[in-house]
Every structure is written in C-alpha cells, then in structure tokens.
Amino acid sequence: MLGTFGEITALLPRGETLLALTATPQDVGLDLNSLAQVFAQEGHTAQPDTLLLGHQPQARVTDSPVNFNAVAWQTVPFAHPDSPALLVLTRLLRSEYLLGEIREKGGAYGAGASLDSRAGVFTLSSYRDPQLGRTFEVFAGIPEFLASGKLKANHLTEAILGSSKTLDPLTSPDTVGRMRFFGDHAGFSTEVKEDYLARLLTVTLEDVNRVAGAYLTPDKAAYATVTGKARPGRRLRLGGQGDLSLETAVGTTSWPPPFASLAA
C-alpha cells in the first residue's frame, strides 16, 4: 500500500494544479503571487484569477424527486451587538415556525434556520422537500409570523437556553483544547465568548423583531434551490411579473426573484 501511495505521489506533480481560494470581497486584493509560486510548474508561475460571485438567485436541476431550498442573508459578525438576537431568532424560527410549516404541513424531511456567527451569515433551508414555491412563501412569511404575537416569554427562554449551548457545547477535553487554540488565534477568546453570552442572556422579543426587520429583507437575500427535473411546461408564477419557465431559468441570471410560487 505504501508503494502505491508513493507512485501516486510521484504522478501528481505531472498534472495541472488548480487551486481555489474562497475569500471575502475585502480580501480579493491580496497578493497571492507568493502562494502561486508554491504551485509553479517548470518555472511557470500560476496566475491567480479573481472571480466575484454575482448576487442573483441560483437554480440547479438534478435527478431528484424532491427539492433542497435555501435563502441566506449577510448580517453582522460575532462582536456586533445584534448578533446574539440573530442567534436566538434562528432557534425561534426553527422550533416555532419552520418545522410546523415546512415539515409538518409541507411534507419536507426537515427545515431549519442557522447563523454562522463568525461570518455573520443567516440561513433558512429545507431539505428533501416536495415543495418549491410554497417553501419560499413560508420563508417570506417570517415578518407576519413574528408580528402575530404567537411567540411568548417561555419560547424566548427556551431559545436563549438552546442558543447558549452552541457557545459552550459538551465536548471532550481534547476538543475543548483545539477549540480554545483556534479560537484564541482567530480573536474569539474566552473573554469575547463570555461577553457574547452575557449579551445573549439579555435578548428580548423586541430585539428579535428588530433584527429580523433590519437584516432579513428580500433585497439583501441570496436564494438557491436544487430541484428535480421539471416536467415539460412547468413554470414559476411571478405574480405581476408574469410566469417564467424553470427550465430556461436554470444557470441563468434571470431566475425568478424571491418567493415565487409554482403554477399548476
């Protein structure tokens, strides 16, 4: 086996090396020439090619009888005062809204809300979902749900407790050590996390409503779906903007704006 790995290792440098780096827009101007030198072939230095992803909805079709839907927003990073309220909002939406609407009523295998608190990315998603348009309508109904008054103090308490577990998970000592090492080097020290937890414990329902209204807006959202092959003639109904064929939308910048519903 070691001999086989040795042969594979010897063959690897003979092929063309392609390196992909994913970075934030603030980092695209970094000089990557020193890194490219590492992957230079026969004295020829690779030239980095910067590509910024367009901000438009994306659709992909595959051989699947169900859909995988998502919408995401760029919000605020860990140190921002609004981050704890956004984290609590994910818990509230998941347990009190999305599971009931998308899983129990819509028939999806699952649905959720999450926050990458370090990057500040807030995400709603469904998986193995028989619905397409209806799910995005549920996502769009969040403001109405939050304004309905269905969320009570006990829901908030449960969401805060659940959120606090993500900050201090029950892990083995070696995992704690690794997390501490990488966290300290990334600026997420114990002191920073303790401050975050203190702010988390003071989140109110008013805070939750405020951050939802401030950050989860349609104009700032990024939409994506992976769906099954559309039957001939299936179209997305866009209300006043007319209908659009899903087949012609795949892989183009003209995929429908948010919360479109499927026509019969």
PDB file of C-alpha atoms in Angstrom:
ATOM      1  CA  MET A   1       0.000   0.000   0.000  1.00  0.00           C
ATOM      2  CA  LEU A   2       2.823   2.401   0.829  1.00  0.00           C
ATOM      3  CA  GLY A   3       4.353   1.669  -2.557  1.00  0.00           C
ATOM      4  CA  THR A   4       1.082   2.516  -4.277  1.00  0.00           C
ATOM      5  CA  PHE A   5       0.855   5.832  -2.427  1.00  0.00           C
ATOM      6  CA  GLY A   6       4.427   6.556  -3.445  1.00  0.00           C
ATOM      7  CA  GLU A   7       3.573   6.019  -7.108  1.00  0.00           C
ATOM      8  CA  ILE A   8       0.510   8.269  -6.829  1.00  0.00           C
ATOM      9  CA  THR A   9       2.571  10.988  -5.148  1.00  0.00           C
ATOM     10  CA  ALA A  10       5.118  10.843  -7.967  1.00  0.00           C
ATOM     11  CA  LEU A  11       2.399  11.232 -10.604  1.00  0.00           C
ATOM     12  CA  LEU A  12       0.592  14.194  -9.007  1.00  0.00           C
ATOM     13  CA  PRO A  13       3.094  16.931  -9.963  1.00  0.00           C
ATOM     14  CA  ARG A  14       2.847  15.919 -13.625  1.00  0.00           C
ATOM     15  CA  GLY A  15      -0.726  17.145 -13.931  1.00  0.00           C
ATOM     16  CA  GLU A  16      -2.045  20.662 -13.960  1.00  0.00           C
ATOM     17  CA  THR A  17      -2.561  22.068 -10.479  1.00  0.00           C
ATOM     18  CA  LEU A  18      -5.679  24.120  -9.879  1.00  0.00           C
ATOM     19  CA  LEU A  19      -6.030  25.975  -6.601  1.00  0.00           C
ATOM     20  CA  ALA A  20      -9.307  27.523  -5.446  1.00  0.00           C
ATOM     21  CA  LEU A  21      -9.355  30.111  -2.667  1.00  0.00           C
ATOM     22  CA  THR A  22     -12.596  31.469  -1.244  1.00  0.00           C
ATOM     23  CA  ALA A  23     -12.382  34.903   0.347  1.00  0.00           C
ATOM     24  CA  THR A  24     -14.499  37.863   1.331  1.00  0.00           C
ATOM     25  CA  PRO A  25     -14.694  40.870  -1.018  1.00  0.00           C
ATOM     26  CA  GLN A  26     -12.338  42.732   1.335  1.00  0.00           C
ATOM     27  CA  ASP A  27      -9.609  40.149   0.682  1.00  0.00           C
ATOM     28  CA  VAL A  28      -9.733  39.853  -3.111  1.00  0.00           C
ATOM     29  CA  GLY A  29      -6.947  42.410  -3.495  1.00  0.00           C
ATOM     30  CA  LEU A  30      -4.410  40.345  -1.552  1.00  0.00           C
ATOM     31  CA  ASP A  31      -1.173  39.495  -3.341  1.00  0.00           C
ATOM     32  CA  LEU A  32      -1.264  35.743  -3.986  1.00  0.00           C
ATOM     33  CA  ASN A  33       1.916  35.520  -6.043  1.00  0.00           C
ATOM     34  CA  SER A  34       3.941  34.041  -3.190  1.00  0.00           C
ATOM     35  CA  LEU A  35       1.324  31.321  -2.776  1.00  0.00           C
ATOM     36  CA  ALA A  36       1.165  30.732  -6.515  1.00  0.00           C
ATOM     37  CA  GLN A  37       4.925  30.139  -6.576  1.00  0.00           C
ATOM     38  CA  VAL A  38       4.395  27.014  -4.498  1.00  0.00           C
ATOM     39  CA  PHE A  39       2.305  25.560  -7.304  1.00  0.00           C
ATOM     40  CA  ALA A  40       4.518  26.793 -10.131  1.00  0.00           C
ATOM     41  CA  GLN A  41       5.125  24.197 -12.833  1.00  0.00           C
ATOM     42  CA  GLU A  42       8.507  24.006 -14.570  1.00  0.00           C
ATOM     43  CA  GLY A  43       9.311  27.551 -13.582  1.00  0.00           C
ATOM     44  CA  HIS A  44       5.973  28.981 -14.753  1.00  0.00           C
ATOM     45  CA  THR A  45       4.134  30.809 -12.010  1.00  0.00           C
ATOM     46  CA  ALA A  46       0.412  30.304 -11.811  1.00  0.00           C
ATOM     47  CA  GLN A  47      -1.615  33.473 -12.233  1.00  0.00           C
ATOM     48  CA  PRO A  48      -4.499  33.973  -9.781  1.00  0.00           C
ATOM     49  CA  ASP A  49      -7.811  34.775 -11.414  1.00  0.00           C
ATOM     50  CA  THR A  50     -10.194  36.667  -9.166  1.00  0.00           C
ATOM     51  CA  LEU A  51     -13.879  35.939  -9.676  1.00  0.00           C
ATOM     52  CA  LEU A  52     -16.575  37.615  -7.625  1.00  0.00           C
ATOM     53  CA  LEU A  53     -19.833  35.694  -7.479  1.00  0.00           C
ATOM     54  CA  GLY A  54     -22.838  37.548  -8.798  1.00  0.00           C
ATOM     55  CA  HIS A  55     -25.650  38.363  -6.395  1.00  0.00           C
ATOM     56  CA  GLN A  56     -28.544  36.582  -8.051  1.00  0.00           C
ATOM     57  CA  PRO A  57     -30.743  33.595  -7.241  1.00  0.00           C
ATOM     58  CA  GLN A  58     -29.423  30.231  -8.365  1.00  0.00           C
ATOM     59  CA  ALA A  59     -31.273  27.105  -9.553  1.00  0.00           C
ATOM     60  CA  ARG A  60     -29.783  23.698 -10.282  1.00  0.00           C
ATOM     61  CA  VAL A  61     -31.665  20.707 -11.707  1.00  0.00           C
ATOM     62  CA  THR A  62     -30.755  17.112 -10.919  1.00  0.00           C
ATOM     63  CA  ASP A  63     -32.339  13.653 -10.865  1.00  0.00           C
ATOM     64  CA  SER A  64     -34.225  14.100  -7.616  1.00  0.00           C
ATOM     65  CA  PRO A  65     -37.915  13.791  -6.758  1.00  0.00           C
ATOM     66  CA  VAL A  66     -37.535  16.430  -4.014  1.00  0.00           C
ATOM     67  CA  ASN A  67     -36.097  19.909  -3.573  1.00  0.00           C
ATOM     68  CA  PHE A  68     -33.380  21.454  -1.434  1.00  0.00           C
ATOM     69  CA  ASN A  69     -34.190  25.130  -0.870  1.00  0.00           C
ATOM     70  CA  ALA A  70     -32.240  27.894   0.848  1.00  0.00           C
ATOM     71  CA  VAL A  71     -32.155  31.624   1.409  1.00  0.00           C
ATOM     72  CA  ALA A  72     -29.322  33.481   3.146  1.00  0.00           C
ATOM     73  CA  TRP A  73     -28.519  36.970   4.351  1.00  0.00           C
ATOM     74  CA  GLN A  74     -25.236  38.653   5.199  1.00  0.00           C
ATOM     75  CA  THR A  75     -25.853  40.154   8.631  1.00  0.00           C
ATOM     76  CA  VAL A  76     -23.302  41.131  11.272  1.00  0.00           C
ATOM     77  CA  PRO A  77     -20.264  39.397  12.816  1.00  0.00           C
ATOM     78  CA  PHE A  78     -19.801  37.917  16.266  1.00  0.00           C
ATOM     79  CA  ALA A  79     -18.761  41.136  18.015  1.00  0.00           C
ATOM     80  CA  HIS A  80     -21.769  43.176  16.840  1.00  0.00           C
ATOM     81  CA  PRO A  81     -24.457  43.901  19.473  1.00  0.00           C
ATOM     82  CA  ASP A  82     -27.184  42.419  17.230  1.00  0.00           C
ATOM     83  CA  SER A  83     -25.513  39.023  16.759  1.00  0.00           C
ATOM     84  CA  PRO A  84     -26.981  37.378  19.917  1.00  0.00           C
ATOM     85  CA  ALA A  85     -30.517  38.380  18.919  1.00  0.00           C
ATOM     86  CA  LEU A  86     -29.994  36.877  15.464  1.00  0.00           C
ATOM     87  CA  LEU A  87     -28.801  33.633  17.043  1.00  0.00           C
ATOM     88  CA  VAL A  88     -31.907  33.483  19.241  1.00  0.00           C
ATOM     89  CA  LEU A  89     -34.046  34.214  16.185  1.00  0.00           C
ATOM     90  CA  THR A  90     -32.741  31.067  14.467  1.00  0.00           C
ATOM     91  CA  ARG A  91     -33.937  28.947  17.402  1.00  0.00           C
ATOM     92  CA  LEU A  92     -37.341  30.578  17.477  1.00  0.00           C
ATOM     93  CA  LEU A  93     -37.917  30.227  13.744  1.00  0.00           C
ATOM     94  CA  ARG A  94     -36.753  26.619  13.652  1.00  0.00           C
ATOM     95  CA  SER A  95     -38.891  25.314  16.516  1.00  0.00           C
ATOM     96  CA  GLU A  96     -41.927  27.575  16.401  1.00  0.00           C
ATOM     97  CA  TYR A  97     -42.384  28.253  12.690  1.00  0.00           C
ATOM     98  CA  LEU A  98     -40.323  26.386  10.094  1.00  0.00           C
ATOM     99  CA  LEU A  99     -40.758  22.829  11.351  1.00  0.00           C
ATOM    100  CA  GLY A 100     -44.514  23.206  11.543  1.00  0.00           C
ATOM    101  CA  GLU A 101     -44.966  24.955   8.220  1.00  0.00           C
ATOM    102  CA  ILE A 102     -42.371  23.180   6.096  1.00  0.00           C
ATOM    103  CA  ARG A 103     -42.020  19.740   7.653  1.00  0.00           C
ATOM    104  CA  GLU A 104     -45.446  19.029   9.158  1.00  0.00           C
ATOM    105  CA  LYS A 105     -47.619  20.877   6.644  1.00  0.00           C
ATOM    106  CA  GLY A 106     -45.337  20.873   3.594  1.00  0.00           C
ATOM    107  CA  GLY A 107     -44.034  17.337   3.927  1.00  0.00           C
ATOM    108  CA  ALA A 108     -40.323  18.132   3.861  1.00  0.00           C
ATOM    109  CA  TYR A 109     -37.910  15.835   5.660  1.00  0.00           C
ATOM    110  CA  GLY A 110     -36.541  18.805   7.532  1.00  0.00           C
ATOM    111  CA  ALA A 111     -36.191  22.581   7.749  1.00  0.00           C
ATOM    112  CA  GLY A 112     -34.045  24.881   9.769  1.00  0.00           C
ATOM    113  CA  ALA A 113     -32.533  28.258  10.489  1.00  0.00           C
ATOM    114  CA  SER A 114     -28.900  28.838  11.366  1.00  0.00           C
ATOM    115  CA  LEU A 115     -26.408  31.611  11.987  1.00  0.00           C
ATOM    116  CA  ASP A 116     -22.722  31.444  11.245  1.00  0.00           C
ATOM    117  CA  SER A 117     -21.968  33.977  13.947  1.00  0.00           C
ATOM    118  CA  ARG A 118     -18.334  34.411  12.945  1.00  0.00           C
ATOM    119  CA  ALA A 119     -19.112  35.212   9.306  1.00  0.00           C
ATOM    120  CA  GLY A 120     -22.494  36.784  10.076  1.00  0.00           C
ATOM    121  CA  VAL A 121     -24.428  34.625   7.590  1.00  0.00           C
ATOM    122  CA  PHE A 122     -28.063  33.899   8.484  1.00  0.00           C
ATOM    123  CA  THR A 123     -29.598  30.954   6.609  1.00  0.00           C
ATOM    124  CA  LEU A 124     -33.022  29.354   6.166  1.00  0.00           C
ATOM    125  CA  SER A 125     -33.220  25.991   4.461  1.00  0.00           C
ATOM    126  CA  SER A 126     -35.305  22.923   3.722  1.00  0.00           C
ATOM    127  CA  TYR A 127     -34.157  19.515   2.533  1.00  0.00           C
ATOM    128  CA  ARG A 128     -35.834  16.583   0.846  1.00  0.00           C
ATOM    129  CA  ASP A 129     -38.689  19.000   0.332  1.00  0.00           C
ATOM    130  CA  PRO A 130     -41.566  18.118  -2.040  1.00  0.00           C
ATOM    131  CA  GLN A 131     -42.474  21.814  -2.184  1.00  0.00           C
ATOM    132  CA  LEU A 132     -40.681  24.560  -4.075  1.00  0.00           C
ATOM    133  CA  GLY A 133     -42.715  27.734  -4.330  1.00  0.00           C
ATOM    134  CA  ARG A 134     -44.619  27.137  -1.095  1.00  0.00           C
ATOM    135  CA  THR A 135     -41.388  26.855   0.910  1.00  0.00           C
ATOM    136  CA  PHE A 136     -40.138  30.209  -0.311  1.00  0.00           C
ATOM    137  CA  GLU A 137     -43.516  31.672   0.571  1.00  0.00           C
ATOM    138  CA  VAL A 138     -43.051  30.317   4.100  1.00  0.00           C
ATOM    139  CA  PHE A 139     -39.645  31.985   4.229  1.00  0.00           C
ATOM    140  CA  ALA A 140     -41.289  35.215   3.107  1.00  0.00           C
ATOM    141  CA  GLY A 141     -43.914  34.899   5.843  1.00  0.00           C
ATOM    142  CA  ILE A 142     -41.449  35.399   8.691  1.00  0.00           C
ATOM    143  CA  PRO A 143     -42.379  39.066   9.324  1.00  0.00           C
ATOM    144  CA  GLU A 144     -46.056  38.119   9.522  1.00  0.00           C
ATOM    145  CA  PHE A 145     -45.286  35.273  11.928  1.00  0.00           C
ATOM    146  CA  LEU A 146     -43.191  37.491  14.193  1.00  0.00           C
ATOM    147  CA  ALA A 147     -45.914  40.142  14.227  1.00  0.00           C
ATOM    148  CA  SER A 148     -48.654  37.623  15.073  1.00  0.00           C
ATOM    149  CA  GLY A 149     -47.904  37.599  18.783  1.00  0.00           C
ATOM    150  CA  LYS A 150     -47.555  33.818  18.891  1.00  0.00           C
ATOM    151  CA  LEU A 151     -44.112  33.997  20.465  1.00  0.00           C
ATOM    152  CA  LYS A 152     -44.256  34.202  24.254  1.00  0.00           C
ATOM    153  CA  ALA A 153     -41.748  34.594  27.069  1.00  0.00           C
ATOM    154  CA  ASN A 154     -41.370  30.838  27.514  1.00  0.00           C
ATOM    155  CA  HIS A 155     -40.471  30.445  23.824  1.00  0.00           C
ATOM    156  CA  LEU A 156     -37.810  33.115  24.225  1.00  0.00           C
ATOM    157  CA  THR A 157     -36.361  31.473  27.327  1.00  0.00           C
ATOM    158  CA  GLU A 158     -36.102  28.104  25.575  1.00  0.00           C
ATOM    159  CA  ALA A 159     -34.453  29.729  22.561  1.00  0.00           C
ATOM    160  CA  ILE A 160     -31.889  31.536  24.710  1.00  0.00           C
ATOM    161  CA  LEU A 161     -31.024  28.343  26.576  1.00  0.00           C
ATOM    162  CA  GLY A 162     -30.688  26.442  23.312  1.00  0.00           C
ATOM    163  CA  SER A 163     -28.505  29.169  21.844  1.00  0.00           C
ATOM    164  CA  SER A 164     -26.224  29.192  24.883  1.00  0.00           C
ATOM    165  CA  LYS A 165     -25.471  25.501  24.327  1.00  0.00           C
ATOM    166  CA  THR A 166     -23.967  26.292  20.950  1.00  0.00           C
ATOM    167  CA  LEU A 167     -21.474  28.630  22.625  1.00  0.00           C
ATOM    168  CA  ASP A 168     -20.396  26.100  25.241  1.00  0.00           C
ATOM    169  CA  PRO A 169     -21.069  22.630  23.837  1.00  0.00           C
ATOM    170  CA  LEU A 170     -20.431  19.466  25.829  1.00  0.00           C
ATOM    171  CA  THR A 171     -17.217  18.195  24.272  1.00  0.00           C
ATOM    172  CA  SER A 172     -14.196  16.119  25.220  1.00  0.00           C
ATOM    173  CA  PRO A 173     -11.145  17.796  26.795  1.00  0.00           C
ATOM    174  CA  ASP A 174      -9.043  17.419  23.646  1.00  0.00           C
ATOM    175  CA  THR A 175     -11.762  19.080  21.563  1.00  0.00           C
ATOM    176  CA  VAL A 176     -12.022  21.909  24.085  1.00  0.00           C
ATOM    177  CA  GLY A 177      -8.290  22.420  23.785  1.00  0.00           C
ATOM    178  CA  ARG A 178      -8.357  22.586  20.000  1.00  0.00           C
ATOM    179  CA  MET A 179     -11.329  24.970  20.035  1.00  0.00           C
ATOM    180  CA  ARG A 180      -9.544  27.212  22.522  1.00  0.00           C
ATOM    181  CA  PHE A 181      -6.352  27.201  20.474  1.00  0.00           C
ATOM    182  CA  PHE A 182      -8.024  28.130  17.173  1.00  0.00           C
ATOM    183  CA  GLY A 183     -10.483  30.498  18.859  1.00  0.00           C
ATOM    184  CA  ASP A 184      -7.752  32.485  20.569  1.00  0.00           C
ATOM    185  CA  HIS A 185      -5.792  32.820  17.330  1.00  0.00           C
ATOM    186  CA  ALA A 186      -8.913  33.962  15.459  1.00  0.00           C
ATOM    187  CA  GLY A 187      -9.813  36.564  18.072  1.00  0.00           C
ATOM    188  CA  PHE A 188     -12.624  34.559  19.692  1.00  0.00           C
ATOM    189  CA  SER A 189     -11.056  34.322  23.123  1.00  0.00           C
ATOM    190  CA  THR A 190     -12.779  33.131  26.282  1.00  0.00           C
ATOM    191  CA  GLU A 191     -13.368  36.734  27.293  1.00  0.00           C
ATOM    192  CA  VAL A 192     -15.046  37.528  23.971  1.00  0.00           C
ATOM    193  CA  LYS A 193     -17.326  34.482  24.256  1.00  0.00           C
ATOM    194  CA  GLU A 194     -18.241  35.339  27.833  1.00  0.00           C
ATOM    195  CA  ASP A 195     -19.221  38.835  26.718  1.00  0.00           C
ATOM    196  CA  TYR A 196     -21.323  37.333  23.917  1.00  0.00           C
ATOM    197  CA  LEU A 197     -23.074  35.024  26.370  1.00  0.00           C
ATOM    198  CA  ALA A 198     -23.845  37.924  28.692  1.00  0.00           C
ATOM    199  CA  ARG A 199     -25.485  39.807  25.828  1.00  0.00           C
ATOM    200  CA  LEU A 200     -27.316  36.660  24.760  1.00  0.00           C
ATOM    201  CA  LEU A 201     -28.994  36.333  28.158  1.00  0.00           C
ATOM    202  CA  THR A 202     -30.476  39.843  27.848  1.00  0.00           C
ATOM    203  CA  VAL A 203     -32.116  39.362  24.420  1.00  0.00           C
ATOM    204  CA  THR A 204     -35.805  40.301  24.332  1.00  0.00           C
ATOM    205  CA  LEU A 205     -38.622  39.586  21.893  1.00  0.00           C
ATOM    206  CA  GLU A 206     -38.393  43.218  20.848  1.00  0.00           C
ATOM    207  CA  ASP A 207     -34.740  42.654  19.926  1.00  0.00           C
ATOM    208  CA  VAL A 208     -35.689  39.597  17.876  1.00  0.00           C
ATOM    209  CA  ASN A 209     -38.329  41.513  15.923  1.00  0.00           C
ATOM    210  CA  ARG A 210     -35.977  44.434  15.387  1.00  0.00           C
ATOM    211  CA  VAL A 211     -33.082  42.419  13.950  1.00  0.00           C
ATOM    212  CA  ALA A 212     -35.434  40.411  11.734  1.00  0.00           C
ATOM    213  CA  GLY A 213     -36.798  43.601  10.242  1.00  0.00           C
ATOM    214  CA  ALA A 214     -33.357  45.149   9.862  1.00  0.00           C
ATOM    215  CA  TYR A 215     -31.472  42.254   8.271  1.00  0.00           C
ATOM    216  CA  LEU A 216     -33.868  39.684   6.772  1.00  0.00           C
ATOM    217  CA  THR A 217     -35.090  41.799   3.888  1.00  0.00           C
ATOM    218  CA  PRO A 218     -35.807  40.473   0.371  1.00  0.00           C
ATOM    219  CA  ASP A 219     -33.442  42.910  -1.321  1.00  0.00           C
ATOM    220  CA  LYS A 220     -30.485  41.628   0.698  1.00  0.00           C
ATOM    221  CA  ALA A 221     -31.236  37.922   0.333  1.00  0.00           C
ATOM    222  CA  ALA A 222     -29.468  35.268  -1.723  1.00  0.00           C
ATOM    223  CA  TYR A 223     -31.712  32.436  -2.966  1.00  0.00           C
ATOM    224  CA  ALA A 224     -30.863  28.955  -4.153  1.00  0.00           C
ATOM    225  CA  THR A 225     -32.607  25.692  -4.929  1.00  0.00           C
ATOM    226  CA  VAL A 226     -31.611  22.249  -6.108  1.00  0.00           C
ATOM    227  CA  THR A 227     -34.671  20.709  -7.707  1.00  0.00           C
ATOM    228  CA  GLY A 228     -35.739  17.701  -9.741  1.00  0.00           C
ATOM    229  CA  LYS A 229     -36.070  17.772 -13.489  1.00  0.00           C
ATOM    230  CA  ALA A 230     -39.062  19.903 -14.316  1.00  0.00           C
ATOM    231  CA  ARG A 231     -41.887  18.281 -16.188  1.00  0.00           C
ATOM    232  CA  PRO A 232     -42.457  19.874 -19.606  1.00  0.00           C
ATOM    233  CA  GLY A 233     -44.217  23.176 -19.341  1.00  0.00           C
ATOM    234  CA  ARG A 234     -43.763  23.658 -15.596  1.00  0.00           C
ATOM    235  CA  ARG A 235     -43.480  27.351 -14.831  1.00  0.00           C
ATOM    236  CA  LEU A 236     -42.894  29.582 -11.867  1.00  0.00           C
ATOM    237  CA  ARG A 237     -45.670  32.061 -11.262  1.00  0.00           C
ATOM    238  CA  LEU A 238     -44.246  35.501 -10.550  1.00  0.00           C
ATOM    239  CA  GLY A 239     -47.410  37.448  -9.874  1.00  0.00           C
ATOM    240  CA  GLY A 240     -47.329  40.801 -11.633  1.00  0.00           C
ATOM    241  CA  GLN A 241     -44.067  39.896 -13.338  1.00  0.00           C
ATOM    242  CA  GLY A 242     -45.609  37.042 -15.315  1.00  0.00           C
ATOM    243  CA  ASP A 243     -44.521  33.404 -15.482  1.00  0.00           C
ATOM    244  CA  LEU A 244     -41.058  32.000 -16.067  1.00  0.00           C
ATOM    245  CA  SER A 245     -40.094  28.529 -17.212  1.00  0.00           C
ATOM    246  CA  LEU A 246     -37.907  26.797 -14.641  1.00  0.00           C
ATOM    247  CA  GLU A 247     -36.045  25.013 -17.439  1.00  0.00           C
ATOM    248  CA  THR A 248     -34.921  28.271 -19.044  1.00  0.00           C
ATOM    249  CA  ALA A 249     -34.061  29.805 -15.649  1.00  0.00           C
ATOM    250  CA  VAL A 250     -31.535  27.186 -14.624  1.00  0.00           C
ATOM    251  CA  GLY A 251     -27.997  28.512 -14.649  1.00  0.00           C
ATOM    252  CA  THR A 252     -29.002  31.996 -15.792  1.00  0.00           C
ATOM    253  CA  THR A 253     -29.202  35.356 -14.092  1.00  0.00           C
ATOM    254  CA  SER A 254     -32.933  35.580 -14.846  1.00  0.00           C
ATOM    255  CA  TRP A 255     -34.009  33.004 -12.279  1.00  0.00           C
ATOM    256  CA  PRO A 256     -37.128  34.384 -10.562  1.00  0.00           C
ATOM    257  CA  PRO A 257     -36.981  36.819  -7.703  1.00  0.00           C
ATOM    258  CA  PRO A 258     -37.835  35.680  -4.188  1.00  0.00           C
ATOM    259  CA  PHE A 259     -40.939  33.867  -3.057  1.00  0.00           C
ATOM    260  CA  ALA A 260     -42.224  32.744  -6.478  1.00  0.00           C
ATOM    261  CA  SER A 261     -44.844  30.006  -6.409  1.00  0.00           C
ATOM    262  CA  LEU A 262     -45.329  27.091  -8.775  1.00  0.00           C
ATOM    263  CA  ALA A 263     -48.148  27.254 -11.200  1.00  0.00           C
ATOM    264  CA  ALA A 264     -50.282  24.139 -11.543  1.00  0.00           C
TER     265      ALA A 264
END
